[in-house]
JSON list of C-alpha atoms in Angstrom, two decimals:
[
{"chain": "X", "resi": 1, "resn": "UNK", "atom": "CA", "xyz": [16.61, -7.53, -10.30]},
{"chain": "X", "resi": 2, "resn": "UNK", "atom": "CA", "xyz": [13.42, -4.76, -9.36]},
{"chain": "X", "resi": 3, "resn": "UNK", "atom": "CA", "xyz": [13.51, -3.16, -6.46]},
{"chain": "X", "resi": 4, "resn": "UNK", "atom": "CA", "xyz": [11.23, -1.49, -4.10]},
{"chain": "X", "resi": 5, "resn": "UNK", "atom": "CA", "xyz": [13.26, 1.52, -4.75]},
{"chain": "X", "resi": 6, "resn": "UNK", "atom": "CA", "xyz": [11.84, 4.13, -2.58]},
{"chain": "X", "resi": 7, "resn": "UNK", "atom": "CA", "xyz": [13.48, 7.50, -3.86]},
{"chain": "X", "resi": 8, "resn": "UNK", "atom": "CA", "xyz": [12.12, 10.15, -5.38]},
{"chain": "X", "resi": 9, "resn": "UNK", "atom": "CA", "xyz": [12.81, 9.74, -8.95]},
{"chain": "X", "resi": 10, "resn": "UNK", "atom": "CA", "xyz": [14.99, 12.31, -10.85]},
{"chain": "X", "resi": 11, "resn": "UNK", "atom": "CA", "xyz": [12.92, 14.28, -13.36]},
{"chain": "X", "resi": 12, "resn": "UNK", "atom": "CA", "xyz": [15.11, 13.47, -17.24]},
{"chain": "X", "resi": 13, "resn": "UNK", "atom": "CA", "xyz": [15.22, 16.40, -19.37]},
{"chain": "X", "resi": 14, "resn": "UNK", "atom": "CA", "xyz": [12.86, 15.73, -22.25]},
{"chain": "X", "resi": 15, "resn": "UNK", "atom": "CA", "xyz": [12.09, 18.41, -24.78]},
{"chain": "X", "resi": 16, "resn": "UNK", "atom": "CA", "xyz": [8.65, 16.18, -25.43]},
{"chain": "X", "resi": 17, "resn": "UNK", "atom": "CA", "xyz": [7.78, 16.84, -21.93]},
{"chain": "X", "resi": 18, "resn": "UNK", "atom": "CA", "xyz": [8.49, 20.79, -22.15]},
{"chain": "X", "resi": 19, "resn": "UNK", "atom": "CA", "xyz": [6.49, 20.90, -25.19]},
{"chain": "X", "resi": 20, "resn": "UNK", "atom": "CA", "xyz": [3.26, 18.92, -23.61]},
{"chain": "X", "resi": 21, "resn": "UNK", "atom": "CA", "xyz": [3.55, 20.89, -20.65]},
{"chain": "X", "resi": 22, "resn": "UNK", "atom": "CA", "xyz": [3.48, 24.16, -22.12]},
{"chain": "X", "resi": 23, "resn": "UNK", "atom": "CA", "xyz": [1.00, 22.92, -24.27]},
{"chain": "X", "resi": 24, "resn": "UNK", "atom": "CA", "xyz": [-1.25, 22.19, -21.14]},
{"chain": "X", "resi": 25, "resn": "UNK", "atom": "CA", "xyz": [-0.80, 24.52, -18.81]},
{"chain": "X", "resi": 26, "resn": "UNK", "atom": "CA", "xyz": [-1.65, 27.12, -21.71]},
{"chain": "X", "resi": 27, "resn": "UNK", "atom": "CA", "xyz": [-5.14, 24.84, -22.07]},
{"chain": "X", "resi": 28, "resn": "UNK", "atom": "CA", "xyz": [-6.92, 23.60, -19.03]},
{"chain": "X", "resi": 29, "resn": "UNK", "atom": "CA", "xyz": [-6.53, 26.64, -16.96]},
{"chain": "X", "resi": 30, "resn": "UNK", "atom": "CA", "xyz": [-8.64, 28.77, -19.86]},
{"chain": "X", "resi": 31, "resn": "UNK", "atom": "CA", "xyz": [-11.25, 26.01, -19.35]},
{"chain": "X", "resi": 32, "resn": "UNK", "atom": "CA", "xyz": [-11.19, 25.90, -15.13]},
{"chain": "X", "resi": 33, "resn": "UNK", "atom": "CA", "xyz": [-14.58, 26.12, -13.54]},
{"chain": "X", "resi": 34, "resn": "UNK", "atom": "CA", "xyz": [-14.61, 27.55, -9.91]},
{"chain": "X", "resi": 35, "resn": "UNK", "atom": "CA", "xyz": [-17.82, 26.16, -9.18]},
{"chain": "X", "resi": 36, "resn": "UNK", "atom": "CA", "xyz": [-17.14, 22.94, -10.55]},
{"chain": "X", "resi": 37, "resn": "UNK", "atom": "CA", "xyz": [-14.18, 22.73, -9.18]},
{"chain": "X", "resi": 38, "resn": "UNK", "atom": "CA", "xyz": [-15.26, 23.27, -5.47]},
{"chain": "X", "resi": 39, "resn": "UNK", "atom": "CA", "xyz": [-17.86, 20.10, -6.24]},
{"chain": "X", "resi": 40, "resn": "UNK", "atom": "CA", "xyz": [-14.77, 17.74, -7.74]},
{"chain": "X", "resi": 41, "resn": "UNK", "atom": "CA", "xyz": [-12.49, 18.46, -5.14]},
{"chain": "X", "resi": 42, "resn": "UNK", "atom": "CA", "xyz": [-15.35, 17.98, -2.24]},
{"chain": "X", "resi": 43, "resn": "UNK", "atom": "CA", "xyz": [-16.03, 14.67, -4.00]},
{"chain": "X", "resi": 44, "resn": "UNK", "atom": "CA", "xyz": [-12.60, 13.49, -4.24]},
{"chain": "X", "resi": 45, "resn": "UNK", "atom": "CA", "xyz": [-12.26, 14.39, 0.14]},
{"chain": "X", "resi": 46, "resn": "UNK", "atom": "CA", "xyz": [-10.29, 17.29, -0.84]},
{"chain": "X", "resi": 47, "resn": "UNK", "atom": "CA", "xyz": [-7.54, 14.73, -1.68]},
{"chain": "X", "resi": 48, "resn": "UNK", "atom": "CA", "xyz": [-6.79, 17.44, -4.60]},
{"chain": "X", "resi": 49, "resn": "UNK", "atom": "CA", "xyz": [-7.29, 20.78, -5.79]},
{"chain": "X", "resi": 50, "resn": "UNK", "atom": "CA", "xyz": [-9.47, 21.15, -9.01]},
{"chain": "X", "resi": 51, "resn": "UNK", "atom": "CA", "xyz": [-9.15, 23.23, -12.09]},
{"chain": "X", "resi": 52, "resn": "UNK", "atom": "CA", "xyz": [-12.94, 21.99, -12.45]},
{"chain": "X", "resi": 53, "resn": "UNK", "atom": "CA", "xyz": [-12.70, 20.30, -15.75]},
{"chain": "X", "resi": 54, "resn": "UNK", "atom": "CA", "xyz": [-15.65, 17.63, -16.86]},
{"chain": "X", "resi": 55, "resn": "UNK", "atom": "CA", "xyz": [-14.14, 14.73, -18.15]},
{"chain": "X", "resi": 56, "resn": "UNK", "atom": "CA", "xyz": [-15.48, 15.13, -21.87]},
{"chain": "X", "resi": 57, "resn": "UNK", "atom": "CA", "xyz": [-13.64, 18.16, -22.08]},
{"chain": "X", "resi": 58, "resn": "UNK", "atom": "CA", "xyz": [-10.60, 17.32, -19.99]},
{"chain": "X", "resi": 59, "resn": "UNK", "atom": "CA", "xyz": [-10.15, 14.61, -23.02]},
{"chain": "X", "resi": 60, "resn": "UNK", "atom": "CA", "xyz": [-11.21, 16.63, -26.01]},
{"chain": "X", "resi": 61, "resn": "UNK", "atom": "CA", "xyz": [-8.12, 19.24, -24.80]},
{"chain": "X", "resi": 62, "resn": "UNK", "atom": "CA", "xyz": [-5.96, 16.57, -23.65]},
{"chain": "X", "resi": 63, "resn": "UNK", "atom": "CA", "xyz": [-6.26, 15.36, -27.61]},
{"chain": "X", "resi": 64, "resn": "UNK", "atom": "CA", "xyz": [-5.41, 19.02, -28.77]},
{"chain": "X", "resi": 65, "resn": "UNK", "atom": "CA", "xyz": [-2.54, 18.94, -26.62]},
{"chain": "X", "resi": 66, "resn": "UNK", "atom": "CA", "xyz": [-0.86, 15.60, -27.38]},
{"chain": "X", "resi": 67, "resn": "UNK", "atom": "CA", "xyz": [-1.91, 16.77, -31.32]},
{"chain": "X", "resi": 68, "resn": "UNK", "atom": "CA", "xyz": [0.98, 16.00, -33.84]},
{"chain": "X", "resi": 69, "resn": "UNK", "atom": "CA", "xyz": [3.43, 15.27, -31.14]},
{"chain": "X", "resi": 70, "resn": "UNK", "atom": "CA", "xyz": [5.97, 12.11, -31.55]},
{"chain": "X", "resi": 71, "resn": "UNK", "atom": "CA", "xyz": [5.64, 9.33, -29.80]},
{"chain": "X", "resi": 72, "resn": "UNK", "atom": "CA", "xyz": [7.47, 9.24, -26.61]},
{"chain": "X", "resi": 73, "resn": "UNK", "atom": "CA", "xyz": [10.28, 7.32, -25.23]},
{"chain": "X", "resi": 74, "resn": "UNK", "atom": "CA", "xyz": [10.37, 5.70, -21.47]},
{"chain": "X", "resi": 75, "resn": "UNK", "atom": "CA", "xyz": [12.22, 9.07, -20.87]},
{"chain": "X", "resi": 76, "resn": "UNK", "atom": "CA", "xyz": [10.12, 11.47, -22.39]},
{"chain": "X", "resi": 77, "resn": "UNK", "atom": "CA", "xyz": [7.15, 9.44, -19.97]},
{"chain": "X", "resi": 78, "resn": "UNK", "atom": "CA", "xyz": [9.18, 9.46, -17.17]},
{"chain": "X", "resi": 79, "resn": "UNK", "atom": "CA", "xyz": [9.51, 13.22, -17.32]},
{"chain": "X", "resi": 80, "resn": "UNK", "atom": "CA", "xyz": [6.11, 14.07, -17.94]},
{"chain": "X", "resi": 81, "resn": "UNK", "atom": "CA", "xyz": [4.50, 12.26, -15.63]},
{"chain": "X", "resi": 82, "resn": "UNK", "atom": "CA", "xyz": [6.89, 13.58, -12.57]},
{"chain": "X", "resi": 83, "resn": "UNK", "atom": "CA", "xyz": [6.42, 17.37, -14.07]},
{"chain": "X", "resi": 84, "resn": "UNK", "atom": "CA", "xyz": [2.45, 16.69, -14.04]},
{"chain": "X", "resi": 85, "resn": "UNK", "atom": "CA", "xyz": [2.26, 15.57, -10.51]},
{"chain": "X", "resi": 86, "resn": "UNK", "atom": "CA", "xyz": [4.33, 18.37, -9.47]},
{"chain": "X", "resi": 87, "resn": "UNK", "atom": "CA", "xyz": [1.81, 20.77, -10.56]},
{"chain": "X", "resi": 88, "resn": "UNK", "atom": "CA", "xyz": [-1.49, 20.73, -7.40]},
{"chain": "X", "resi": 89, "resn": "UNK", "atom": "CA", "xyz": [-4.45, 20.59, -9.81]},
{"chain": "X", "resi": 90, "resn": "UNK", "atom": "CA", "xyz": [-5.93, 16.99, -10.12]},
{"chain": "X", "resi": 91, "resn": "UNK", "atom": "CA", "xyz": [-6.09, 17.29, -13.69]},
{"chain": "X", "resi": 92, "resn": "UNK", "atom": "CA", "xyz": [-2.35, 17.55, -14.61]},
{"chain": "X", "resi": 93, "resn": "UNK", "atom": "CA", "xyz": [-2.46, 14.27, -12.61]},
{"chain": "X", "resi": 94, "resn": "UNK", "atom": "CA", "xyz": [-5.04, 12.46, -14.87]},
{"chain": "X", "resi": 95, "resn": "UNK", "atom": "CA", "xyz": [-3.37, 13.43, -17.95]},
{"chain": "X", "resi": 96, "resn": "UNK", "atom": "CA", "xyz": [-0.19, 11.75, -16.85]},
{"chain": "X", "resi": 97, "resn": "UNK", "atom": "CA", "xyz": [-2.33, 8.72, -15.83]},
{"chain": "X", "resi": 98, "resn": "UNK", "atom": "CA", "xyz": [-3.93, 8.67, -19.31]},
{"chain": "X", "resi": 99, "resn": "UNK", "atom": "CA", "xyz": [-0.36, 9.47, -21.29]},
{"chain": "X", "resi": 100, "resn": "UNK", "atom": "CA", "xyz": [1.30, 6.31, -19.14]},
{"chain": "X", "resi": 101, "resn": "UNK", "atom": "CA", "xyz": [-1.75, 4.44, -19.77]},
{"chain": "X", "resi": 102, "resn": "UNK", "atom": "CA", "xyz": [-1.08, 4.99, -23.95]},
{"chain": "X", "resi": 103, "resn": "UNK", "atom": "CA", "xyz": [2.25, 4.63, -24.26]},
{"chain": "X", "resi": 104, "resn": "UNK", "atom": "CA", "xyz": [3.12, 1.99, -21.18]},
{"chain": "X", "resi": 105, "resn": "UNK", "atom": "CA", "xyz": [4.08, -0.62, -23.86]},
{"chain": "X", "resi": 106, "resn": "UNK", "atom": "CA", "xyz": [6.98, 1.37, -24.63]},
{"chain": "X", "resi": 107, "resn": "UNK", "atom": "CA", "xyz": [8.41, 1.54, -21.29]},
{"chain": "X", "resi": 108, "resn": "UNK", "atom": "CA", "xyz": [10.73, -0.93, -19.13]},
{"chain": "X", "resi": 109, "resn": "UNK", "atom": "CA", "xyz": [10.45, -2.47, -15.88]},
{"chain": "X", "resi": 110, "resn": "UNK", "atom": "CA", "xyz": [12.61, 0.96, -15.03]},
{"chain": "X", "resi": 111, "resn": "UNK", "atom": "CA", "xyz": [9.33, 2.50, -15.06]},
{"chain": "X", "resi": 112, "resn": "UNK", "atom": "CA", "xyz": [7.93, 1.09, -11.81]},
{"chain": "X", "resi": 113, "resn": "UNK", "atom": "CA", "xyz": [9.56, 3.27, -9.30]},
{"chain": "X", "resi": 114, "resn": "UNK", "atom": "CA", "xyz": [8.07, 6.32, -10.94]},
{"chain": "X", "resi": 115, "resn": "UNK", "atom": "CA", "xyz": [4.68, 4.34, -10.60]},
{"chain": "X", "resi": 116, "resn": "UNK", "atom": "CA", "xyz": [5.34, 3.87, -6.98]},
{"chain": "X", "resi": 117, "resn": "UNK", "atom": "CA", "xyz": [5.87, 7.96, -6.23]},
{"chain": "X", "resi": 118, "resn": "UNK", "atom": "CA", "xyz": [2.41, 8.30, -8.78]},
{"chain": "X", "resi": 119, "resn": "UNK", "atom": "CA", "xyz": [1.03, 5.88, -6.27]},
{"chain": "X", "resi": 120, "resn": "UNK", "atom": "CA", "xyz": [2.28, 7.26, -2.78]},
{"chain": "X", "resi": 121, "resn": "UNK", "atom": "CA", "xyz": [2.21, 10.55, -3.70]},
{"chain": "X", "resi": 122, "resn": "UNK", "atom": "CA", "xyz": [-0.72, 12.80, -3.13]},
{"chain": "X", "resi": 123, "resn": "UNK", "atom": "CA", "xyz": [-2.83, 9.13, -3.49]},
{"chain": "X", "resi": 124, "resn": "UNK", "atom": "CA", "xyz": [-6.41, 8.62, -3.61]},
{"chain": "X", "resi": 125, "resn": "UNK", "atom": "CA", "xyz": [-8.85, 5.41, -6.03]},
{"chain": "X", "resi": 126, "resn": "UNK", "atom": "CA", "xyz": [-9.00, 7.93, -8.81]},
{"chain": "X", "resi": 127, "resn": "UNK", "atom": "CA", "xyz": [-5.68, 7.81, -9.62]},
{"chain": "X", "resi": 128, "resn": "UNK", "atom": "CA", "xyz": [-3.95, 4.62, -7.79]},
{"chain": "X", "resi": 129, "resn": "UNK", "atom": "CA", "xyz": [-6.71, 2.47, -9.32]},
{"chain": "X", "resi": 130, "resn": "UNK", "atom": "CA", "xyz": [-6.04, 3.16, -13.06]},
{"chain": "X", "resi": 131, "resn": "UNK", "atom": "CA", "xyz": [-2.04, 3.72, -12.27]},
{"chain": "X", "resi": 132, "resn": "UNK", "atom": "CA", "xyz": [-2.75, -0.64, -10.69]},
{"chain": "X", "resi": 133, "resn": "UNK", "atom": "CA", "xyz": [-4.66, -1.53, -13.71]},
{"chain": "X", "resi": 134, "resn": "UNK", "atom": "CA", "xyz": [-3.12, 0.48, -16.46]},
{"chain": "X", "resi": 135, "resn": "UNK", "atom": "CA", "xyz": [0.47, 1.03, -15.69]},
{"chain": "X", "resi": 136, "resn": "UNK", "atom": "CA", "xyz": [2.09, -1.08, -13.11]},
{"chain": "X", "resi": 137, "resn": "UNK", "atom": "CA", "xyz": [-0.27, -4.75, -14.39]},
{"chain": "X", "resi": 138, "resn": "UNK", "atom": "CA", "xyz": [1.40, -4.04, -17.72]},
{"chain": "X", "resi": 139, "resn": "UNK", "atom": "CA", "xyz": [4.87, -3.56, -16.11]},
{"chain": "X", "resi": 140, "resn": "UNK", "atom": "CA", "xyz": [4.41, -6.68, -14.41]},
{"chain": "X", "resi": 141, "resn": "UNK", "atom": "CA", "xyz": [2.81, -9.03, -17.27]},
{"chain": "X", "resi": 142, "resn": "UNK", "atom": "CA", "xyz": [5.82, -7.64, -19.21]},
{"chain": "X", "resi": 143, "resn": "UNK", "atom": "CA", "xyz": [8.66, -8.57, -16.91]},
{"chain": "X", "resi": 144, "resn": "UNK", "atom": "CA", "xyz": [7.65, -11.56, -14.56]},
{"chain": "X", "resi": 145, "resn": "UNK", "atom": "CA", "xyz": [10.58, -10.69, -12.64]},
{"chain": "X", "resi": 146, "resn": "UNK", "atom": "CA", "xyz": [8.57, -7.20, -11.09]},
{"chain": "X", "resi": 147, "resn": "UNK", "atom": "CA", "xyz": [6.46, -9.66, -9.38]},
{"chain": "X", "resi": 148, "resn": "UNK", "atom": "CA", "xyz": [8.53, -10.19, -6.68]},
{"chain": "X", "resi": 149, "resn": "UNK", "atom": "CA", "xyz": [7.82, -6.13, -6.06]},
{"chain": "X", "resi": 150, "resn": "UNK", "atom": "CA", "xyz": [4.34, -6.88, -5.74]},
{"chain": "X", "resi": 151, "resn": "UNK", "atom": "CA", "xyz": [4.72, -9.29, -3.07]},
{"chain": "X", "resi": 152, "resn": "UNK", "atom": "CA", "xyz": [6.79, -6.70, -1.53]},
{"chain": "X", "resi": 153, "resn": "UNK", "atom": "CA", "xyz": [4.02, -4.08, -2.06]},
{"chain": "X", "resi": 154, "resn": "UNK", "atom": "CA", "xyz": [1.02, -6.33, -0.82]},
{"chain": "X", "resi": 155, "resn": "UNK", "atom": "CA", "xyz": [2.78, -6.03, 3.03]},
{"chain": "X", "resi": 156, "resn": "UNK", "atom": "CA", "xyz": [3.46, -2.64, 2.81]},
{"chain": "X", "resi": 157, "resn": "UNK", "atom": "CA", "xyz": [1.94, -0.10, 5.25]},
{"chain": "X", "resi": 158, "resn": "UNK", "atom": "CA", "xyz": [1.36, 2.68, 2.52]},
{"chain": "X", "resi": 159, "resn": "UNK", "atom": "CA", "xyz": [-2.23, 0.93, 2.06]},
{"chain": "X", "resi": 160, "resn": "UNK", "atom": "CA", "xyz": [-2.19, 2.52, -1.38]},
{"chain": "X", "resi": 161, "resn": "UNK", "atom": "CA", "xyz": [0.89, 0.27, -2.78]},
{"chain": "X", "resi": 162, "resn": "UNK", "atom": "CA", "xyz": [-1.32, -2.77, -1.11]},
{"chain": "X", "resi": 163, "resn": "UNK", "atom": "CA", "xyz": [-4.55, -1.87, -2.72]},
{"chain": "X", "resi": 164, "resn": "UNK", "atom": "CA", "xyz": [-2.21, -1.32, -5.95]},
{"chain": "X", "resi": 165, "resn": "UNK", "atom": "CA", "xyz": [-0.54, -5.01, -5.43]},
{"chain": "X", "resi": 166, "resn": "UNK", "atom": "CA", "xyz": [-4.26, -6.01, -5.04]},
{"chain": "X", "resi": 167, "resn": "UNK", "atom": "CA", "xyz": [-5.37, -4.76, -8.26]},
{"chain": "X", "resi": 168, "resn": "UNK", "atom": "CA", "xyz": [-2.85, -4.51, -10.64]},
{"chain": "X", "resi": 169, "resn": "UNK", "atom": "CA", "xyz": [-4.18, -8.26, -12.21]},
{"chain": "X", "resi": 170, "resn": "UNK", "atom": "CA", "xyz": [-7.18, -6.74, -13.15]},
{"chain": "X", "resi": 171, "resn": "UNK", "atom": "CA", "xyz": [-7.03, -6.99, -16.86]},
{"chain": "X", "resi": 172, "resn": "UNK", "atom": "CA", "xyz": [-4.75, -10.09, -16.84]},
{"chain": "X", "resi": 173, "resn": "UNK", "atom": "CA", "xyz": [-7.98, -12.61, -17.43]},
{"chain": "X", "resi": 174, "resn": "UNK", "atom": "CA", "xyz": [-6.88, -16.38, -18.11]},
{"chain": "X", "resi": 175, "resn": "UNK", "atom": "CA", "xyz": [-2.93, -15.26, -17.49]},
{"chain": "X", "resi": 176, "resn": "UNK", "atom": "CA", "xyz": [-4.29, -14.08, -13.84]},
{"chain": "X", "resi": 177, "resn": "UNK", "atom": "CA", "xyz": [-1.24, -15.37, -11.27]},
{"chain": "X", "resi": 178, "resn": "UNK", "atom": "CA", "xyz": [-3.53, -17.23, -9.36]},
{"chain": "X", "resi": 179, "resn": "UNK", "atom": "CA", "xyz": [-1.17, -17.73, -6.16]},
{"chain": "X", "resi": 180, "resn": "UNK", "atom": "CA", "xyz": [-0.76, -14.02, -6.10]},
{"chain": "X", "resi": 181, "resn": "UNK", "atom": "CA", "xyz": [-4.15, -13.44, -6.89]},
{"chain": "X", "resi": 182, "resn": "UNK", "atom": "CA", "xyz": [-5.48, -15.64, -3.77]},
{"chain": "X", "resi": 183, "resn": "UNK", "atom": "CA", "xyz": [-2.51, -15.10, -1.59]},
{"chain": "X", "resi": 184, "resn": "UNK", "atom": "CA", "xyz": [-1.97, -11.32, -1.92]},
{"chain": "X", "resi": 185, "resn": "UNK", "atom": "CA", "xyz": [-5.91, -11.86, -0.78]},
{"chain": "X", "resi": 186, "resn": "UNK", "atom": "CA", "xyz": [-5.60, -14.35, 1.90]},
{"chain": "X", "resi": 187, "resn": "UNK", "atom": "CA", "xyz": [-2.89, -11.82, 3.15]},
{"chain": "X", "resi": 188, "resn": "UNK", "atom": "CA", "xyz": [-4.72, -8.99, 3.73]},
{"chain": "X", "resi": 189, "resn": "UNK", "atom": "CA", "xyz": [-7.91, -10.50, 4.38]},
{"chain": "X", "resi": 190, "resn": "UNK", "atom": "CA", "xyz": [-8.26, -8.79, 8.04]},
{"chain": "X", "resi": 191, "resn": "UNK", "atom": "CA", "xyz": [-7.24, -5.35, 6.98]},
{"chain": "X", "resi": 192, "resn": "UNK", "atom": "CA", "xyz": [-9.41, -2.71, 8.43]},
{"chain": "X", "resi": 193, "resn": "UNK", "atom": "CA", "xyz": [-9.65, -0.04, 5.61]},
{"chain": "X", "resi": 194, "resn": "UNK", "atom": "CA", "xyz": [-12.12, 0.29, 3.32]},
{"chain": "X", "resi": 195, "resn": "UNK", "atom": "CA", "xyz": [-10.06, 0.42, 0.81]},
{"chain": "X", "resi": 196, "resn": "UNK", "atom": "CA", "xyz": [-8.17, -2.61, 1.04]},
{"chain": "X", "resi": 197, "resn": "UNK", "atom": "CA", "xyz": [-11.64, -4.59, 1.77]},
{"chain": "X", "resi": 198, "resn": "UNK", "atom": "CA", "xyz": [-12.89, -2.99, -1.64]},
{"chain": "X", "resi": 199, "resn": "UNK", "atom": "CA", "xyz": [-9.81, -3.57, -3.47]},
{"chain": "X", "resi": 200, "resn": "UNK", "atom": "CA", "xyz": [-10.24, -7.62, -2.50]},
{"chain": "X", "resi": 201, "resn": "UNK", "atom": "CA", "xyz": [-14.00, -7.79, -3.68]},
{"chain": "X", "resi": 202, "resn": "UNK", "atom": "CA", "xyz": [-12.89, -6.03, -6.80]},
{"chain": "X", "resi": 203, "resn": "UNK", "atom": "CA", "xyz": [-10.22, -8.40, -7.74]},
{"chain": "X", "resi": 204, "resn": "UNK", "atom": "CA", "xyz": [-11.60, -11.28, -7.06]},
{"chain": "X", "resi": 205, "resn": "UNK", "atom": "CA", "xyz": [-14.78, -10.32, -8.67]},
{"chain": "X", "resi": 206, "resn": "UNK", "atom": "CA", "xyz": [-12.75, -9.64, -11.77]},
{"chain": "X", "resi": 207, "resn": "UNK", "atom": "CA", "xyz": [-10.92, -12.62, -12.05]},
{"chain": "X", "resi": 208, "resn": "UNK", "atom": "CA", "xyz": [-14.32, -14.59, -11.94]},
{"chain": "X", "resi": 209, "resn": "UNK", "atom": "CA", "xyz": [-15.20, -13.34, -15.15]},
{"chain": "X", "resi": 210, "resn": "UNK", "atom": "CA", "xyz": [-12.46, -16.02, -16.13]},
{"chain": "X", "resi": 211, "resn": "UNK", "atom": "CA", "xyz": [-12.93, -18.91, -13.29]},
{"chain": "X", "resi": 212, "resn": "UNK", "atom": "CA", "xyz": [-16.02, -18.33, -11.40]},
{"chain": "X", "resi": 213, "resn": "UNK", "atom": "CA", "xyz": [-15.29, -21.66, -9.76]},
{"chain": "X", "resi": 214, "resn": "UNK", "atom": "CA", "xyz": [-12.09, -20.96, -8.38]},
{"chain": "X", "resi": 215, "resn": "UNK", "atom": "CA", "xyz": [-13.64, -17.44, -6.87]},
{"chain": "X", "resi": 216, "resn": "UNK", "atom": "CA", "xyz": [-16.55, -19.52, -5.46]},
{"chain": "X", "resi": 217, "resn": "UNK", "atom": "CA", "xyz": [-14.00, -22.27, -4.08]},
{"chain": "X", "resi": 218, "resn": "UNK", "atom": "CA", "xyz": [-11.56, -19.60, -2.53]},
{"chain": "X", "resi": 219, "resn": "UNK", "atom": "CA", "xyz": [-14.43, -17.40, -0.93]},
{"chain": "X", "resi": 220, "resn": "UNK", "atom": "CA", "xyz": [-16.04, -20.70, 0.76]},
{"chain": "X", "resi": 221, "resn": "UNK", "atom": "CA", "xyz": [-12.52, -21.81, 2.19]},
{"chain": "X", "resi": 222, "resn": "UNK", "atom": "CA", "xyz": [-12.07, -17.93, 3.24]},
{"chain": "X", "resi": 223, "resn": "UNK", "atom": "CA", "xyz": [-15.09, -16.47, 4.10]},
{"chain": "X", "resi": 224, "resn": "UNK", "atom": "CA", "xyz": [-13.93, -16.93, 7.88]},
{"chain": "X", "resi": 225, "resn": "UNK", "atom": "CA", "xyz": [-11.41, -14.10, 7.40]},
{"chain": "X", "resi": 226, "resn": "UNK", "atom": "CA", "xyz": [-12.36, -12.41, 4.62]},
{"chain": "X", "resi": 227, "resn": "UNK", "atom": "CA", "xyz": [-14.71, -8.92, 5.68]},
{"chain": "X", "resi": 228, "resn": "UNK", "atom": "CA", "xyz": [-18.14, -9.28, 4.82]},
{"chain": "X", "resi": 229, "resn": "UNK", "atom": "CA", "xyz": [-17.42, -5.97, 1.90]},
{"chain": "X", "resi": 230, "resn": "UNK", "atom": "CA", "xyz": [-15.08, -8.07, 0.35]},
{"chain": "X", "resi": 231, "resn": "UNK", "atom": "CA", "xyz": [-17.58, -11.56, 0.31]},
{"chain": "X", "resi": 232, "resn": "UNK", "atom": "CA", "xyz": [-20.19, -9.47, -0.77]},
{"chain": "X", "resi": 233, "resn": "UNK", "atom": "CA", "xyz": [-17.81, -7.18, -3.85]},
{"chain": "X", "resi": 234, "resn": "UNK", "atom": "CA", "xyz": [-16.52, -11.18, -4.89]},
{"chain": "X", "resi": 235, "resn": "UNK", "atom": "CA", "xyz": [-19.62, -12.78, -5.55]},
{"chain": "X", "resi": 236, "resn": "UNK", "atom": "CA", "xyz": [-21.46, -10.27, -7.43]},
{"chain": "X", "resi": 237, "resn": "UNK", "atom": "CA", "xyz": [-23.00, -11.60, -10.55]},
{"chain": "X", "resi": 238, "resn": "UNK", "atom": "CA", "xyz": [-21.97, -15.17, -9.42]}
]
């Protein structure tokens, strides 16, 4: 059965990984932007250093990079994704977001504990949000049995794994776990943050896309207790 493992996972030896990182750290620095980079990393609260990379570009070299390269195994993901967040600049970081986010299908529920250090470590939205959506929803839709670490996650004080329990349905649609959804909700329906309040609105918002009606009906029994962000993030468009 999943755990809530919380160690630092051990970095495999993967000669895929040695290749892509060689590969990128011989690419974005050559296209780093001082100025730009001041302006990202001001935007992002100085969560992050930046190289200063626009996203086109970031992409159109992260393509050159990955270029006639095999596809990976969970190891080989594993490995690069550790190695990336290892490195300061916020831009190793979204590469490994966007490598798990390709190749996820090809990973176990042995994954999820390297999710959790992406998540906890050096954490901000830009990357926690697409690791919820992209990476640990897929784990989870995959093996039903990882759910139970969600429910573990939603009560945790690292917000981050909350707002990450919160979201991490976002793309499920019609095969949405309801009781999570709303419960993981009704749970943390007092938090203070921000970003838990957000993270509410945004799920809930989501999942009406599929059943408006059940949104409406939970938000009317809740509204008492839910923040006023997270009424307001719900019922947009409804």
């Amino acid at each position: 059965m999943p755990t809530n493992d919380r160690r630092t996972p051990s970095v495999p030896r993967s000669t895929l990984a040695d290749t892509l990182l060689e590969r990128l750290t011989g690419t974005y620095p050559a296209a780093a932007d001082a100025a730009r980079a001041r302006a990202m990393t001001a935007y992002m609260k100085d969560a992050a250093p930046f190289l200063g990379i626009p996203a086109p570009l970031r992409r159109e070299l992260s393509r050159t990079v990955t270029k006639d390269t095999p596809r990976p195994s969970e190891s080989d993901c594993t490995a690069l994704a550790l190695r990336c967040w290892e490195l300061p600049e916020r831009e190793y970081h979204y590469f490994a977001v966007d490598y798990l986010r390709r190749y996820v299908a090809r990973c176990s529920s042995g994954l999820l504990p390297v999710a959790r250090h992406l998540v906890t470590t050096v954490p901000w939205w830009d990357t926690v949000d697409l690791l919820a959506a992209h990476t640990v929803g897929p784990l989870v839709r995959a093996d039903p049995a990882l759910a139970a670490v969600m429910d573990e996650w939603i009560g945790d004080e690292d917000l981050w794994l909350a707002r990450t329990a919160l979201l991490h349905q976002l793309r499920h649609k019609s095969a949405t776990d309801t009781g999570r959804l709303f419960g993981y909700c009704r749970a943390q329906a007092g938090h203070p943050d921000f970003f838990i309040r957000k993270a509410i609105g945004w799920c809930l918002r989501e999942y009406a896309k599929t059943d408006p009606d059940a949104v409406r009906a939970f938000v009317e029994a809740e509204r008492g207790s839910l923040s006023p962000l997270s009424v307001r993030e719900a019922l947009k468009g409804l």
